[in-house]
mmCIF file of C-alpha atoms in Angstrom:
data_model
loop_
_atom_site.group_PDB
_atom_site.id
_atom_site.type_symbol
_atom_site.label_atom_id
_atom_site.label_comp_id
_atom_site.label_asym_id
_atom_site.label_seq_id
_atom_site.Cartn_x
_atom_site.Cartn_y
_atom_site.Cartn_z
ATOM 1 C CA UNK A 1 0.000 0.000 0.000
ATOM 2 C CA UNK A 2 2.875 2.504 0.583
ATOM 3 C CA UNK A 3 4.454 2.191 -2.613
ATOM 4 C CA UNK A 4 1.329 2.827 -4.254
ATOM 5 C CA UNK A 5 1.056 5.924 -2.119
ATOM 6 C CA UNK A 6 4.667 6.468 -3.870
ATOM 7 C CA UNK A 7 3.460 5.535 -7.046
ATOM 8 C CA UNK A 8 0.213 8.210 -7.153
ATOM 9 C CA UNK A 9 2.688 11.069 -5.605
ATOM 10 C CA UNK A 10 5.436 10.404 -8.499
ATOM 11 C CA UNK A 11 2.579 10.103 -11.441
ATOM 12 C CA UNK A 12 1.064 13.760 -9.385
ATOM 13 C CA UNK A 13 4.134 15.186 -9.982
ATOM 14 C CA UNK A 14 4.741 13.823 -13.569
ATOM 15 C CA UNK A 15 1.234 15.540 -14.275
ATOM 16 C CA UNK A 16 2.047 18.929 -12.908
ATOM 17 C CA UNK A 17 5.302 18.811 -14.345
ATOM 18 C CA UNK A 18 3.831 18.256 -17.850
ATOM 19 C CA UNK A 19 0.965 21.074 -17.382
ATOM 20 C CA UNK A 20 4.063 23.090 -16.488
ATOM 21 C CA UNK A 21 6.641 23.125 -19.324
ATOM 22 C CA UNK A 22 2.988 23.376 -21.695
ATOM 23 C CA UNK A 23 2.650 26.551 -20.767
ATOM 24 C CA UNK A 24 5.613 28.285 -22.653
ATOM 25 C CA UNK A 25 4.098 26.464 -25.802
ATOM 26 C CA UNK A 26 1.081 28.393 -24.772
ATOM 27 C CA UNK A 27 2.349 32.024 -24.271
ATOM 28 C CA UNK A 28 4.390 31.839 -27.453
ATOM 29 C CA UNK A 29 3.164 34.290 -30.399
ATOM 30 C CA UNK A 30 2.822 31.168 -32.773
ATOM 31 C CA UNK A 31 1.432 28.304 -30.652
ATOM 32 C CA UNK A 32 2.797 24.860 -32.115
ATOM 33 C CA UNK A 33 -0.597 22.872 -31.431
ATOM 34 C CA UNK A 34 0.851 19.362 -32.735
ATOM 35 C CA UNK A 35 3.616 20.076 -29.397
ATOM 36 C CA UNK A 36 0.624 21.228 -27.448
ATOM 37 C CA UNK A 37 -1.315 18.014 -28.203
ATOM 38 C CA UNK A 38 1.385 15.758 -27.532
ATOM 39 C CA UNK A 39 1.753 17.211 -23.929
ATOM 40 C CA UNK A 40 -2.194 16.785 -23.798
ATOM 41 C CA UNK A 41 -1.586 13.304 -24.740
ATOM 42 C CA UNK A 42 0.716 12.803 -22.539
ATOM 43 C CA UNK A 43 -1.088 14.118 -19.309
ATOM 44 C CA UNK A 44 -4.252 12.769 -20.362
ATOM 45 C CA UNK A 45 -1.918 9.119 -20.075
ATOM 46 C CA UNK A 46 -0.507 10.185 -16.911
ATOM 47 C CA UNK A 47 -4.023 10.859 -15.389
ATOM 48 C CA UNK A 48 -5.651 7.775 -16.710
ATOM 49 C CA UNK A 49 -3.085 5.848 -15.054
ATOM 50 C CA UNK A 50 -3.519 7.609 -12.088
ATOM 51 C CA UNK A 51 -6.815 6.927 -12.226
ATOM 52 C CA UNK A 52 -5.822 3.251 -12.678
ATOM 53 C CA UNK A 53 -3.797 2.952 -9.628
ATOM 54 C CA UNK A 54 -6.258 5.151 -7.042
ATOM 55 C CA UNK A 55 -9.327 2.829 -8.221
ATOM 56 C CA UNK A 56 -7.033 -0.593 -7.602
ATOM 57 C CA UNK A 57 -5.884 1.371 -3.997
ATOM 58 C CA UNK A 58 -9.695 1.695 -3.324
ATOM 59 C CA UNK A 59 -10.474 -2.001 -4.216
ATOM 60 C CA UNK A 60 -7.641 -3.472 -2.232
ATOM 61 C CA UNK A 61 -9.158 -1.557 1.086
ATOM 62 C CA UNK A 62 -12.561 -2.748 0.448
#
């Protein structure tokens, strides 16, 4: 149970991390949407697996 504790902190941080260097893509003058929707993509991965691992967490306490 702790290292999935570990597991949902590290994939947190991956997320914010990724929502973080987006933003420069953002603020730029010409916006390169194929880099913005790979970071999308990638987040959107992160958080399903998060997802993944809080729902099997929940199930193991039951």
């Amino acid at each position: 149970m702790k290292a999935n504790r570990f597991y949902i902190a590290s994939k947190a941080r991956e997320i914010i991390g990724l929502a973080l260097g987006m933003i420069p893509l953002l603020t730029a003058k010409n916006i390169d949407w194929e880099a913005v929707t790979g970071y999308v993509d990638c987040i959107d991965e992160a958080v399903r697996q998060l997802d993944d691992e809080v729902y099997n967490e929940l199930e193991e306490m039951k």
